PDB file of C-alpha atoms in Angstrom:
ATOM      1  CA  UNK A   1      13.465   0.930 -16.567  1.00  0.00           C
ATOM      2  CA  UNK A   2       9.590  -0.731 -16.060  1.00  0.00           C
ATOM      3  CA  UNK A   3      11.628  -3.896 -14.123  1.00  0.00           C
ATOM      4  CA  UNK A   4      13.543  -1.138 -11.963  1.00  0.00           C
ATOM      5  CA  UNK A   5      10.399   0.937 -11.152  1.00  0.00           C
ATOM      6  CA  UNK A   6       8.450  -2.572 -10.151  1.00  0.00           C
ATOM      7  CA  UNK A   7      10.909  -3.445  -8.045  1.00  0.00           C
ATOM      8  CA  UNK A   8      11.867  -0.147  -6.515  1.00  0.00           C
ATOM      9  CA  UNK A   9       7.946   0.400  -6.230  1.00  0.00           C
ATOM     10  CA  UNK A  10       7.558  -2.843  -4.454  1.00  0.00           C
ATOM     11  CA  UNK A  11      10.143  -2.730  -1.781  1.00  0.00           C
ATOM     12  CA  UNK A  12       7.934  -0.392  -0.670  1.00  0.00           C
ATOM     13  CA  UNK A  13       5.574  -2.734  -0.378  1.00  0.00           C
ATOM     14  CA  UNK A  14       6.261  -2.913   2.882  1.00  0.00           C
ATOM     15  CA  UNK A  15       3.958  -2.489   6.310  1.00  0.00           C
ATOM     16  CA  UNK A  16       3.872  -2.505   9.899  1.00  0.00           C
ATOM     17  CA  UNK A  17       3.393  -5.897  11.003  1.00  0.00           C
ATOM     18  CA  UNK A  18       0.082  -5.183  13.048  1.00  0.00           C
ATOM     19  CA  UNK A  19       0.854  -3.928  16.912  1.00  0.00           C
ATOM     20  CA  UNK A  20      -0.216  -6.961  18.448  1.00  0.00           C
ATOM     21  CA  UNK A  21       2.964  -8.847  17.269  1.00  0.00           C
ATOM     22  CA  UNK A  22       5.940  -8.077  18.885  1.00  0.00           C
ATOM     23  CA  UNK A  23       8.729  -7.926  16.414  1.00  0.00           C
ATOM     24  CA  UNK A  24      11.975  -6.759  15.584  1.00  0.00           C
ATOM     25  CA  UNK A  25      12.532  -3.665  12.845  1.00  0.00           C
ATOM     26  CA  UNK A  26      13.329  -6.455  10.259  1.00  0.00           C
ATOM     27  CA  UNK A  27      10.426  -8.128  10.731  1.00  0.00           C
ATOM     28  CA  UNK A  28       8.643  -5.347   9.345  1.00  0.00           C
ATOM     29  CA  UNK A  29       9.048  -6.452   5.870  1.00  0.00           C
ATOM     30  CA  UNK A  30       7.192  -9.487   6.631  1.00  0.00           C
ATOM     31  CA  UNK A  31       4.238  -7.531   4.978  1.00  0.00           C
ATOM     32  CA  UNK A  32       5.791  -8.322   1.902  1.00  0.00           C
ATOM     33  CA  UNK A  33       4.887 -11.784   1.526  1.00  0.00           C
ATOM     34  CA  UNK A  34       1.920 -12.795  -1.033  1.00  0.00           C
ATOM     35  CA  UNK A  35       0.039 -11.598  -3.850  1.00  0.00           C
ATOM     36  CA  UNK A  36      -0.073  -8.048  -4.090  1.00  0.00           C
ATOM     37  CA  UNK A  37      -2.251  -6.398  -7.229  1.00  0.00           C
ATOM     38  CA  UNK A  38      -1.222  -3.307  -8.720  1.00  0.00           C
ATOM     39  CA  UNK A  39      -2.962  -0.506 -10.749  1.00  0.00           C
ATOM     40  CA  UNK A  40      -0.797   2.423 -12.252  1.00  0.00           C
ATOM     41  CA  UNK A  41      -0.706   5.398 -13.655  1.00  0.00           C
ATOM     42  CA  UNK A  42       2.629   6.790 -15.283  1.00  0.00           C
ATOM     43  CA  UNK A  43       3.376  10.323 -16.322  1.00  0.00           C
ATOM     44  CA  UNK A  44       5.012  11.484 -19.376  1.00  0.00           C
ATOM     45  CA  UNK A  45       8.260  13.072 -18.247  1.00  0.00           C
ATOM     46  CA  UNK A  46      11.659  13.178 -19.345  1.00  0.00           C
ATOM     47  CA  UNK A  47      12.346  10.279 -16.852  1.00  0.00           C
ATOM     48  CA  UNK A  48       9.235   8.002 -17.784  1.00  0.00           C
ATOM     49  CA  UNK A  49       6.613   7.301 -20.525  1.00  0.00           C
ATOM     50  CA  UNK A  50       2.674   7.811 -19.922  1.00  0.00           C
ATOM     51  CA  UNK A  51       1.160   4.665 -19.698  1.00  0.00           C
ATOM     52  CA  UNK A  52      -0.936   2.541 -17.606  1.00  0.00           C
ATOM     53  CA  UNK A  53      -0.237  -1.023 -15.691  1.00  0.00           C
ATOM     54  CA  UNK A  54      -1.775  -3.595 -13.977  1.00  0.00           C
ATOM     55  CA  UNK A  55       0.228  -5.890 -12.453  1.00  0.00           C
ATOM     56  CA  UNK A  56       0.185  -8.946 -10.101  1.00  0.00           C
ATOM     57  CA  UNK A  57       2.997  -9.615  -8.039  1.00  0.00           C
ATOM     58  CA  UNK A  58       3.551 -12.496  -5.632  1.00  0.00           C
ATOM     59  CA  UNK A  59       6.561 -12.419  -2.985  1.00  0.00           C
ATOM     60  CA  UNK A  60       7.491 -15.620  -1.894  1.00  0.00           C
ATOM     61  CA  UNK A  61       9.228 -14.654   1.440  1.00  0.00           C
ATOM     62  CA  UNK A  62      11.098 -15.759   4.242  1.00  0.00           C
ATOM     63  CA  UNK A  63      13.286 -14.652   6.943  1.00  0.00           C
ATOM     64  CA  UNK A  64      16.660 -16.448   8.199  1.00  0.00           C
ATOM     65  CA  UNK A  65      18.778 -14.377  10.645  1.00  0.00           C
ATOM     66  CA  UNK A  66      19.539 -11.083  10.254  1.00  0.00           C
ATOM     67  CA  UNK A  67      18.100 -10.888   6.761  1.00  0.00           C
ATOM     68  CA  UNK A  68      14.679 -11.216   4.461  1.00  0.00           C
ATOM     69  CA  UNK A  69      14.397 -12.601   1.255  1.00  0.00           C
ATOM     70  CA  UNK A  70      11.547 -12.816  -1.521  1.00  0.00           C
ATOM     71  CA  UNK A  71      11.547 -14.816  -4.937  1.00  0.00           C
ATOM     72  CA  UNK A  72       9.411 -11.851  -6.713  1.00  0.00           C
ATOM     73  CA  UNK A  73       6.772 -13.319  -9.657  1.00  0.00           C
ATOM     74  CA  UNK A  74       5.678 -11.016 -11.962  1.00  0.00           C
ATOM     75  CA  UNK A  75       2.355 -11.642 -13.477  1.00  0.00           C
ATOM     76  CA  UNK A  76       3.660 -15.682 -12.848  1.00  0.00           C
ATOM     77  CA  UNK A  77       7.425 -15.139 -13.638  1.00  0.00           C
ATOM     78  CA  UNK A  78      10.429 -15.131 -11.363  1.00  0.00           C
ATOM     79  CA  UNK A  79      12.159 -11.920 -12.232  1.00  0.00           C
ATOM     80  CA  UNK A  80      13.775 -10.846  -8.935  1.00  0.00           C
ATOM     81  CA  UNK A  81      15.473 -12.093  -5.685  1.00  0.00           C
ATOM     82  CA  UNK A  82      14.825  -9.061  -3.146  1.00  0.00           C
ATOM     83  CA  UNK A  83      16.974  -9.585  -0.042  1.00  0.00           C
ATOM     84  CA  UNK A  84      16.453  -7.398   2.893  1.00  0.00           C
ATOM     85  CA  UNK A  85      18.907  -5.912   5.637  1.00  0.00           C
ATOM     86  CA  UNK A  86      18.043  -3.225   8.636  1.00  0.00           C
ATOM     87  CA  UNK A  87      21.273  -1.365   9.837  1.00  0.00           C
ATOM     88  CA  UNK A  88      20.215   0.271  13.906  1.00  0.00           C
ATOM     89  CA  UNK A  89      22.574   2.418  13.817  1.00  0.00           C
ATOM     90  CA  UNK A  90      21.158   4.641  11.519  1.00  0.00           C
ATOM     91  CA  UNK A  91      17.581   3.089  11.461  1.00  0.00           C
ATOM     92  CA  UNK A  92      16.968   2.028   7.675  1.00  0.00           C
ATOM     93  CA  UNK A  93      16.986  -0.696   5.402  1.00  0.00           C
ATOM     94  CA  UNK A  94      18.984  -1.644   2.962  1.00  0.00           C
ATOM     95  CA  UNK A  95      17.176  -3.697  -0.057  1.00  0.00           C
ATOM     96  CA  UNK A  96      19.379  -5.901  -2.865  1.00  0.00           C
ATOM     97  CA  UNK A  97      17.229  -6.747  -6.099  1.00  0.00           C
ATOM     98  CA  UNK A  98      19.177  -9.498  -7.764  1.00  0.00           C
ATOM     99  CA  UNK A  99      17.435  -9.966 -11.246  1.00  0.00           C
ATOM    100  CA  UNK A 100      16.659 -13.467 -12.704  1.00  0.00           C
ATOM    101  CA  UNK A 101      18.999 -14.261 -15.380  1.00  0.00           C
ATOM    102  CA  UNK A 102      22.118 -13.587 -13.872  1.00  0.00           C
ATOM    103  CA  UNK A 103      22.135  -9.482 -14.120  1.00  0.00           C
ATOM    104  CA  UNK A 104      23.996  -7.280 -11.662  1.00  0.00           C
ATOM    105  CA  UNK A 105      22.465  -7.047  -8.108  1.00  0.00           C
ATOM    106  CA  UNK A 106      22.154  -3.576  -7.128  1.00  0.00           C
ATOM    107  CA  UNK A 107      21.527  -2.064  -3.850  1.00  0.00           C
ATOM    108  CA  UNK A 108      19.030   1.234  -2.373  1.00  0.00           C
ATOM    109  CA  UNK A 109      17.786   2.480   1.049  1.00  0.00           C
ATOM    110  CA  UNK A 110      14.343   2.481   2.508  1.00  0.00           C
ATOM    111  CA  UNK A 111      13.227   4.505   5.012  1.00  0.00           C
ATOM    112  CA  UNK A 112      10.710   4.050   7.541  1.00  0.00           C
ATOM    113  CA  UNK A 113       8.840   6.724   9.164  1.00  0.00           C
ATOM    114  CA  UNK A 114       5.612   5.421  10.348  1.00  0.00           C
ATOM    115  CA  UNK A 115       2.873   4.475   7.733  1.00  0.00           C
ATOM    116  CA  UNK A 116       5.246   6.334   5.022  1.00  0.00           C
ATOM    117  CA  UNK A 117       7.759   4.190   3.750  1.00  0.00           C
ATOM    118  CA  UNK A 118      10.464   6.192   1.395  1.00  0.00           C
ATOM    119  CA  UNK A 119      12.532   4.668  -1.375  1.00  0.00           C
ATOM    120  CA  UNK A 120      15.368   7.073  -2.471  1.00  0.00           C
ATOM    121  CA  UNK A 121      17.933   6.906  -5.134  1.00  0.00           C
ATOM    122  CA  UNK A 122      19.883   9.078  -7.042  1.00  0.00           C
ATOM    123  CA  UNK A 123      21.622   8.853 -10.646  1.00  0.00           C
ATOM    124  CA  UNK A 124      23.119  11.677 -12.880  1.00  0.00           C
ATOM    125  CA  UNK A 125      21.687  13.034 -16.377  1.00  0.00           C
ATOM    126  CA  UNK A 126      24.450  15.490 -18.766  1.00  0.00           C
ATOM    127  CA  UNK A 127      26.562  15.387 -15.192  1.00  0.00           C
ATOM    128  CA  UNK A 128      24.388  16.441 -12.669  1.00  0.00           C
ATOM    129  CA  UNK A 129      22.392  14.662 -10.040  1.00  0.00           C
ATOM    130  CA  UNK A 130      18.743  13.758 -10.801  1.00  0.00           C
ATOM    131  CA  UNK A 131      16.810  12.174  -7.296  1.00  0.00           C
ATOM    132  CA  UNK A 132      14.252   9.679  -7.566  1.00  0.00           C
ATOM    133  CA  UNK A 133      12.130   8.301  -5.152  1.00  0.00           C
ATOM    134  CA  UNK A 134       8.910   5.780  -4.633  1.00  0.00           C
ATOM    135  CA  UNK A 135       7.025   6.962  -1.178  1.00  0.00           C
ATOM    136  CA  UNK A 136       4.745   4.527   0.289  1.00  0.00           C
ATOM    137  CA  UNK A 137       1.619   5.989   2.369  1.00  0.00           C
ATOM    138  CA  UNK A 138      -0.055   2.835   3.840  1.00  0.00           C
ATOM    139  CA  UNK A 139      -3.836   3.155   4.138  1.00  0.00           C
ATOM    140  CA  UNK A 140      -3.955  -0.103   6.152  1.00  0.00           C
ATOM    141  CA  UNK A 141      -1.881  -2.887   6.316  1.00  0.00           C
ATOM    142  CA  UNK A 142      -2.869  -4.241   2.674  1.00  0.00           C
ATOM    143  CA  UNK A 143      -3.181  -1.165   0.872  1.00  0.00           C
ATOM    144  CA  UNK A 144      -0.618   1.371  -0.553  1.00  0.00           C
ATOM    145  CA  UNK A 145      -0.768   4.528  -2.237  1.00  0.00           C
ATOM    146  CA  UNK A 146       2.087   5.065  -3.832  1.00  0.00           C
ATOM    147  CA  UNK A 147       4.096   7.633  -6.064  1.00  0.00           C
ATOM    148  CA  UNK A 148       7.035   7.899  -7.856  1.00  0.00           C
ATOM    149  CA  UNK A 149       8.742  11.054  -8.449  1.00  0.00           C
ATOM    150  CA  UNK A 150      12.316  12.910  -9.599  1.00  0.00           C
ATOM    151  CA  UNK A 151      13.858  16.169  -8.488  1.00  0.00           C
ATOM    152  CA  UNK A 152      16.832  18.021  -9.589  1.00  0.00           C
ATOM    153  CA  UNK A 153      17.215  20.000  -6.570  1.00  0.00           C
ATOM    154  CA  UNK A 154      15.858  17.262  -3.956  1.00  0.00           C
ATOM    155  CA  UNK A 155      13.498  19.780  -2.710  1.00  0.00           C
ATOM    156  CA  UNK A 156      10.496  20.287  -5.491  1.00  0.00           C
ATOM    157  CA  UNK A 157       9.773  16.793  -7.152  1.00  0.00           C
ATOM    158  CA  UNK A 158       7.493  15.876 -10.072  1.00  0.00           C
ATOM    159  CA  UNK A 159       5.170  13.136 -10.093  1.00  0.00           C
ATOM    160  CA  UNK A 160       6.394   9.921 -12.489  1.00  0.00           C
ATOM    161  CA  UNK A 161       3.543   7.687 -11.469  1.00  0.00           C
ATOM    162  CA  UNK A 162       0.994   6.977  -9.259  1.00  0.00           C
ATOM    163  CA  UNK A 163      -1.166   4.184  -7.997  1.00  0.00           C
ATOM    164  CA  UNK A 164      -2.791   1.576  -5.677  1.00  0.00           C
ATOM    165  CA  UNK A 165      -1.360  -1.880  -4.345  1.00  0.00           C
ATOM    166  CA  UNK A 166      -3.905  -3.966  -2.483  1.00  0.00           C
ATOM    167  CA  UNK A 167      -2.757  -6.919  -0.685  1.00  0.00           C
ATOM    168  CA  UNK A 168      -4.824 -10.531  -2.295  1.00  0.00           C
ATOM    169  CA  UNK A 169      -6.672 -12.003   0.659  1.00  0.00           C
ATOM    170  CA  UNK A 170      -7.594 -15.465  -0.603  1.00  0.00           C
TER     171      UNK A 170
END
């Protein structure tokens, strides 16, 4: 589950390219590409272990026609292939993490609302639905405060973790 909640946490990882770039909706992810350092906090719940991280992740990105890829390192190792694909008609994003290693691809949404960018998915637990979600609230264009949560209902969530990505400048 860490490798899912890195990845899910860092296709949010995503920014507004600044507003003097004109750009299409899928250039948005464009953000994504560097070295991004993480700090952590996770909660003890019946979805996640208490525990803190610290993390460096480097996306090495690039963009050919209608979609945006990233080899994702891990503290130095290639663990993921994150391709990226934005759908108008319904204004969102669809991400595939393909792991390293030849493990199933899988598929989520991201949503885009301004400086808050959403990350939902849902599974089941004793055959009901449990909702998860990473939300992204950039502070600027290299910083994110971000938190991961679950919900039963999809209406009252608890907090899973919690913590900072800043953008390396060098």
């Amino acid at each position: 589950m860490s490798l899912t909640i890195r990845i899910l946490s860092f296709a949010a990882l995503l920014s507004a390219i600044p507003a003097t770039k004109a750009a299409g909706p899928l250039d948005k992810v464009a953000v994504y590409s560097g070295t991004w350092n993480l700090k952590a906090e996770h909660f003890a719940t019946p979805y996640s272990k208490a525990s803190k991280e610290a993390t460096t992740i480097k996306n090495d990105c690039w963009r050919s026609g209608n979609y945006f890829a990233c080899n994702q390192f891990v503290d130095g190792d290639s663990k993921a292939l994150l391709i990226f694909t934005y759908n108008a008609k319904d204004d969102t994003y669809t991400s595939y993490p393909i792991p390293q290693g030849g493990g199933k691809a899988g598929s989520g949404k991201l949503l885009i609302k301004g400086d808050v960018w959403t990350f939902p998915w849902e599974d089941e637990a004793d055959g009901k639905p449990v909702y998860f979600q990473v939300v992204n609230v950039f502070t600027s264009p290299g910083t994110i405060e971000y938190r991961q949560e679950f919900s039963t209902d999809n209406v009252h969530w608890t907090l899973m973790a919690k913590g900072t990505e800043t953008k390396d400048t060098k």
